[in-house]
mmCIF file of C-alpha atoms in Angstrom:
data_model
loop_
_atom_site.group_PDB
_atom_site.id
_atom_site.type_symbol
_atom_site.label_atom_id
_atom_site.label_comp_id
_atom_site.label_asym_id
_atom_site.label_seq_id
_atom_site.Cartn_x
_atom_site.Cartn_y
_atom_site.Cartn_z
ATOM 1 C CA MET Z 856 81.447 92.502 85.232
ATOM 2 C CA ILE Z 857 83.872 93.668 87.939
ATOM 3 C CA LYS Z 858 82.433 93.122 91.425
ATOM 4 C CA VAL Z 859 83.433 95.701 94.069
ATOM 5 C CA VAL Z 860 83.005 95.988 97.839
ATOM 6 C CA ILE Z 861 83.387 99.388 99.547
ATOM 7 C CA VAL Z 862 84.634 99.685 103.143
ATOM 8 C CA ASP Z 863 84.410 103.184 104.649
ATOM 9 C CA ASP Z 864 83.058 104.485 107.960
ATOM 10 C CA GLN Z 865 81.233 107.416 106.312
ATOM 11 C CA HIS Z 866 77.840 106.620 104.801
ATOM 12 C CA LEU Z 867 77.950 109.523 102.351
ATOM 13 C CA VAL Z 868 81.341 108.424 101.060
ATOM 14 C CA ARG Z 869 80.114 104.874 100.503
ATOM 15 C CA GLU Z 870 77.040 106.063 98.646
ATOM 16 C CA GLY Z 871 79.068 108.513 96.583
ATOM 17 C CA LEU Z 872 81.543 105.822 95.559
ATOM 18 C CA ARG Z 873 78.698 103.470 94.694
ATOM 19 C CA LEU Z 874 77.067 106.030 92.400
ATOM 20 C CA LEU Z 875 80.425 106.936 90.861
ATOM 21 C CA LEU Z 876 81.407 103.343 90.110
ATOM 22 C CA GLU Z 877 78.049 102.104 88.889
ATOM 23 C CA ARG Z 878 77.983 104.703 86.148
ATOM 24 C CA ALA Z 879 80.288 102.266 84.360
ATOM 25 C CA GLU Z 880 78.592 99.360 82.616
ATOM 26 C CA ASP Z 881 81.367 96.938 83.563
ATOM 27 C CA ILE Z 882 81.447 97.641 87.334
ATOM 28 C CA THR Z 883 78.937 96.694 90.027
ATOM 29 C CA VAL Z 884 79.050 97.350 93.772
ATOM 30 C CA ALA Z 885 78.140 94.083 95.472
ATOM 31 C CA GLY Z 886 78.036 95.541 98.975
ATOM 32 C CA ASP Z 887 79.507 97.992 101.477
ATOM 33 C CA ALA Z 888 80.608 98.028 105.095
ATOM 34 C CA SER Z 889 81.266 100.721 107.688
ATOM 35 C CA GLY Z 890 84.108 99.059 109.598
ATOM 36 C CA ALA Z 891 87.096 96.750 109.307
ATOM 37 C CA ASP Z 892 85.579 93.645 110.892
ATOM 38 C CA GLU Z 893 82.331 93.994 108.966
ATOM 39 C CA GLY Z 894 84.291 94.628 105.792
ATOM 40 C CA VAL Z 895 86.445 91.512 106.149
ATOM 41 C CA GLU Z 896 83.346 89.386 106.792
ATOM 42 C CA LEU Z 897 81.586 90.887 103.767
ATOM 43 C CA VAL Z 898 84.577 90.281 101.501
ATOM 44 C CA ALA Z 899 84.819 86.664 102.683
ATOM 45 C CA ARG Z 900 81.135 86.157 101.883
ATOM 46 C CA LEU Z 901 80.851 88.021 98.586
ATOM 47 C CA ARG Z 902 84.335 87.260 97.140
ATOM 48 C CA PRO Z 903 84.569 90.516 95.106
ATOM 49 C CA ASP Z 904 87.233 91.266 92.512
ATOM 50 C CA VAL Z 905 88.188 94.591 94.108
ATOM 51 C CA VAL Z 906 87.820 96.188 97.542
ATOM 52 C CA LEU Z 907 87.925 99.965 98.011
ATOM 53 C CA MET Z 908 89.283 100.253 101.545
ATOM 54 C CA ASP Z 909 89.336 103.414 103.677
ATOM 55 C CA ILE Z 910 92.652 103.597 105.517
ATOM 56 C CA ARG Z 911 91.412 105.609 108.518
ATOM 57 C CA MET Z 912 88.448 104.152 110.430
ATOM 58 C CA PRO Z 913 87.555 104.000 114.147
ATOM 59 C CA GLY Z 914 88.802 100.875 115.903
ATOM 60 C CA LYS Z 915 90.622 98.524 113.550
ATOM 61 C CA ASP Z 916 91.719 100.496 110.502
ATOM 62 C CA GLY Z 917 91.842 99.736 106.804
ATOM 63 C CA LEU Z 918 95.422 98.495 106.962
ATOM 64 C CA ASP Z 919 94.450 95.829 109.487
ATOM 65 C CA ALA Z 920 91.509 94.766 107.313
ATOM 66 C CA THR Z 921 93.734 94.701 104.232
ATOM 67 C CA ARG Z 922 96.266 92.447 105.961
ATOM 68 C CA ARG Z 923 93.524 90.024 106.981
ATOM 69 C CA ILE Z 924 92.093 89.878 103.471
ATOM 70 C CA THR Z 925 95.422 89.421 101.710
ATOM 71 C CA ALA Z 926 96.546 86.778 104.229
ATOM 72 C CA ASP Z 927 93.509 84.574 103.517
ATOM 73 C CA PRO Z 928 94.368 81.993 100.820
ATOM 74 C CA ALA Z 929 90.682 81.745 99.916
ATOM 75 C CA LEU Z 930 90.701 85.448 98.994
ATOM 76 C CA ARG Z 931 93.910 85.422 96.974
ATOM 77 C CA HIS Z 932 92.140 86.757 93.887
ATOM 78 C CA VAL Z 933 90.723 89.778 95.781
ATOM 79 C CA GLN Z 934 92.581 93.013 95.055
ATOM 80 C CA VAL Z 935 92.501 95.888 97.563
ATOM 81 C CA ILE Z 936 92.714 99.564 96.662
ATOM 82 C CA VAL Z 937 93.411 101.684 99.732
ATOM 83 C CA LEU Z 938 91.652 105.061 99.802
ATOM 84 C CA THR Z 939 92.685 107.964 102.003
ATOM 85 C CA THR Z 940 92.726 111.729 102.315
ATOM 86 C CA PHE Z 941 96.277 111.528 103.682
ATOM 87 C CA ASP Z 942 98.961 111.673 100.988
ATOM 88 C CA THR Z 943 101.956 110.604 103.083
ATOM 89 C CA ASP Z 944 104.827 108.222 102.345
ATOM 90 C CA GLU Z 945 104.155 106.301 105.562
ATOM 91 C CA ASN Z 946 100.571 105.518 104.576
ATOM 92 C CA ILE Z 947 101.590 104.456 101.081
ATOM 93 C CA GLN Z 948 104.348 102.175 102.311
ATOM 94 C CA GLU Z 949 102.153 100.592 104.967
ATOM 95 C CA ALA Z 950 99.382 99.994 102.435
ATOM 96 C CA ILE Z 951 101.701 98.229 100.005
ATOM 97 C CA ARG Z 952 103.293 96.139 102.726
ATOM 98 C CA ALA Z 953 99.813 95.173 103.919
ATOM 99 C CA GLY Z 954 99.231 93.682 100.471
ATOM 100 C CA ALA Z 955 97.240 96.463 98.808
ATOM 101 C CA ALA Z 956 97.328 96.416 95.023
ATOM 102 C CA GLY Z 957 96.820 100.164 94.805
ATOM 103 C CA PHE Z 958 96.690 103.454 96.662
ATOM 104 C CA LEU Z 959 94.434 106.364 95.710
ATOM 105 C CA LEU Z 960 93.476 109.673 97.287
ATOM 106 C CA LYS Z 961 89.770 110.253 97.822
ATOM 107 C CA ASP Z 962 89.872 113.350 95.627
ATOM 108 C CA THR Z 963 90.809 111.218 92.604
ATOM 109 C CA SER Z 964 88.657 112.025 89.567
ATOM 110 C CA PRO Z 965 85.667 109.740 88.894
ATOM 111 C CA GLU Z 966 87.099 108.439 85.639
ATOM 112 C CA ARG Z 967 90.475 107.756 87.255
ATOM 113 C CA MET Z 968 88.745 105.882 90.081
ATOM 114 C CA ARG Z 969 86.832 103.682 87.650
ATOM 115 C CA GLU Z 970 89.953 103.067 85.603
ATOM 116 C CA ALA Z 971 91.868 102.167 88.770
ATOM 117 C CA VAL Z 972 89.290 99.486 89.548
ATOM 118 C CA ARG Z 973 89.632 98.082 86.038
ATOM 119 C CA ILE Z 974 93.442 98.074 86.158
ATOM 120 C CA VAL Z 975 93.635 96.329 89.512
ATOM 121 C CA ALA Z 976 90.913 93.822 88.608
ATOM 122 C CA GLY Z 977 92.937 92.930 85.514
ATOM 123 C CA GLY Z 978 96.117 92.549 87.587
ATOM 124 C CA ASP Z 979 98.126 94.218 84.844
ATOM 125 C CA ALA Z 980 99.730 97.304 86.345
ATOM 126 C CA LEU Z 981 100.543 99.085 89.569
ATOM 127 C CA LEU Z 982 98.352 102.051 90.450
ATOM 128 C CA SER Z 983 99.586 105.575 91.033
ATOM 129 C CA PRO Z 984 103.215 104.981 90.011
ATOM 130 C CA ALA Z 985 104.192 108.586 90.721
ATOM 131 C CA VAL Z 986 102.944 108.280 94.301
ATOM 132 C CA THR Z 987 104.452 104.843 94.824
ATOM 133 C CA ARG Z 988 107.875 105.943 93.571
ATOM 134 C CA ARG Z 989 108.280 108.274 96.539
ATOM 135 C CA VAL Z 990 108.103 105.493 99.077
ATOM 136 C CA MET Z 991 110.201 103.203 96.892
ATOM 137 C CA ARG Z 992 112.965 105.814 96.888
ATOM 138 C CA ALA Z 993 113.027 105.550 100.682
ATOM 139 C CA ALA Z 994 113.361 101.767 100.406
ATOM 140 C CA ALA Z 995 116.350 102.176 98.099
ATOM 141 C CA THR Z 996 118.551 103.938 100.654
ATOM 142 C CA GLY Z 997 120.637 100.858 101.375
ATOM 143 C CA PRO Z 998 119.683 97.272 100.554
ATOM 144 C CA SER Z 999 121.003 94.682 102.987
ATOM 145 C CA PRO Z 1000 122.974 91.633 101.767
ATOM 146 C CA SER Z 1001 120.174 89.312 102.907
ATOM 147 C CA THR Z 1002 117.629 91.295 100.902
ATOM 148 C CA VAL Z 1003 119.789 91.302 97.789
ATOM 149 C CA ALA Z 1004 120.296 87.539 98.160
ATOM 150 C CA ARG Z 1005 116.590 87.018 97.495
ATOM 151 C CA LEU Z 1006 117.313 87.632 93.822
ATOM 152 C CA ASP Z 1007 119.840 84.793 93.570
ATOM 153 C CA CYS Z 1008 117.108 82.419 92.411
ATOM 154 C CA LEU Z 1009 116.268 84.574 89.380
ATOM 155 C CA THR Z 1010 117.533 84.225 85.831
ATOM 156 C CA GLU Z 1011 118.993 87.232 84.055
ATOM 157 C CA ARG Z 1012 115.783 87.647 82.052
ATOM 158 C CA GLU Z 1013 113.683 87.491 85.216
ATOM 159 C CA ARG Z 1014 115.833 90.223 86.761
ATOM 160 C CA GLU Z 1015 115.218 92.365 83.678
ATOM 161 C CA VAL Z 1016 111.463 91.805 83.923
ATOM 162 C CA LEU Z 1017 111.501 92.573 87.667
ATOM 163 C CA ALA Z 1018 113.247 95.877 86.970
ATOM 164 C CA GLU Z 1019 110.574 96.747 84.405
ATOM 165 C CA VAL Z 1020 107.800 95.843 86.858
ATOM 166 C CA GLY Z 1021 109.555 98.015 89.424
ATOM 167 C CA ALA Z 1022 109.359 100.907 86.984
ATOM 168 C CA GLY Z 1023 105.570 100.482 86.921
ATOM 169 C CA ARG Z 1024 105.344 99.193 83.354
ATOM 170 C CA THR Z 1025 102.551 96.979 82.053
ATOM 171 C CA ASN Z 1026 103.089 93.600 80.424
ATOM 172 C CA ALA Z 1027 102.628 95.187 76.997
ATOM 173 C CA GLU Z 1028 105.247 97.846 77.775
ATOM 174 C CA ILE Z 1029 107.635 95.242 79.159
ATOM 175 C CA GLY Z 1030 107.221 93.168 76.019
ATOM 176 C CA GLU Z 1031 107.972 96.140 73.809
ATOM 177 C CA ARG Z 1032 111.100 97.112 75.758
ATOM 178 C CA LEU Z 1033 112.490 93.565 76.031
ATOM 179 C CA PHE Z 1034 111.371 92.388 72.569
ATOM 180 C CA ILE Z 1035 109.091 89.670 73.901
ATOM 181 C CA SER Z 1036 105.327 89.177 73.635
ATOM 182 C CA PRO Z 1037 102.986 90.485 76.361
ATOM 183 C CA ALA Z 1038 102.020 86.858 77.068
ATOM 184 C CA THR Z 1039 105.671 85.953 77.651
ATOM 185 C CA ALA Z 1040 106.052 88.988 79.906
ATOM 186 C CA ARG Z 1041 103.024 87.852 81.900
ATOM 187 C CA THR Z 1042 104.560 84.377 82.236
ATOM 188 C CA HIS Z 1043 107.788 85.878 83.581
ATOM 189 C CA VAL Z 1044 105.834 87.992 86.078
ATOM 190 C CA GLY Z 1045 103.999 84.873 87.255
ATOM 191 C CA ARG Z 1046 107.318 83.116 87.834
ATOM 192 C CA LEU Z 1047 108.618 86.114 89.756
ATOM 193 C CA LEU Z 1048 105.589 86.054 92.053
ATOM 194 C CA THR Z 1049 106.176 82.370 92.765
ATOM 195 C CA LYS Z 1050 109.947 82.499 93.223
ATOM 196 C CA LEU Z 1051 109.932 85.605 95.402
ATOM 197 C CA GLY Z 1052 106.828 84.719 97.416
ATOM 198 C CA ALA Z 1053 105.103 87.962 96.428
ATOM 199 C CA ARG Z 1054 101.326 88.316 96.351
ATOM 200 C CA ASP Z 1055 101.081 90.778 93.497
ATOM 201 C CA ARG Z 1056 102.911 93.309 91.328
ATOM 202 C CA SER Z 1057 102.980 95.975 94.018
ATOM 203 C CA GLN Z 1058 105.064 93.718 96.249
ATOM 204 C CA LEU Z 1059 107.386 93.010 93.323
ATOM 205 C CA VAL Z 1060 107.923 96.763 93.028
ATOM 206 C CA VAL Z 1061 108.887 96.929 96.700
ATOM 207 C CA LEU Z 1062 111.409 94.131 96.179
ATOM 208 C CA ALA Z 1063 112.861 95.753 93.067
ATOM 209 C CA TYR Z 1064 113.684 98.866 95.073
ATOM 210 C CA GLU Z 1065 114.635 97.202 98.356
ATOM 211 C CA THR Z 1066 117.170 94.959 96.607
ATOM 212 C CA GLY Z 1067 118.647 97.880 94.678
ATOM 213 C CA LEU Z 1068 117.733 96.250 91.357
ATOM 214 C CA ILE Z 1069 116.119 99.527 90.355
ATOM 215 C CA THR Z 1070 117.191 102.909 91.691
ATOM 216 C CA PRO Z 1071 115.387 106.258 91.948
ATOM 217 C CA GLY Z 1072 115.101 107.849 88.535
ATOM 218 C CA ALA Z 1073 115.585 104.591 86.619
ATOM 219 C CA GLU Z 1074 111.838 104.267 86.062
ATOM 220 C CA GLU Z 1075 111.853 107.467 84.014
ATOM 221 C CA ARG Z 1076 114.142 106.066 81.329
#
């Protein structure tokens, strides 16, 4: 059972998301909060698998709450999906840099929303690759030497896996493309997270673009 916490300042939105998610037999909503501070406290107490976080709230916003959750070592397993009605590159980039594992618009279909929760809870793939690619293209405008140097610690195989992660591919897809098993791909991803000091796959994607390892359009091949 995937345990979810919802943080949104609108009561109707919280109730709607609860009803939408709990139609799935494998998802339960453990609690909800109407603000950032309350949400962070609830997440710390309930330790959910996934948090659906509204990005725009009065006072401290969802990005601030996301940063506080992802910075807490005790909550390292908690994955945050940022929800918003604003489809802008700035919001997407800020959400990923805050440590969010995914970014979805509030008008996402019910089935897509439920599937997003499952994907993030499983830690297997980056959400909304088409949306994320836009902000990654901006990051690829000119990697600095110091940023590129972060890859010096990687083996050639690890660079290949990082490029595939940057393209938004799952472990199974990476295995198929590189002729390795999905388990081996997962092992390589784990090593990448450790070596590069990244929290999750979304931050690996940022690094793949910022270092110029993957360039706009490469993910389509």
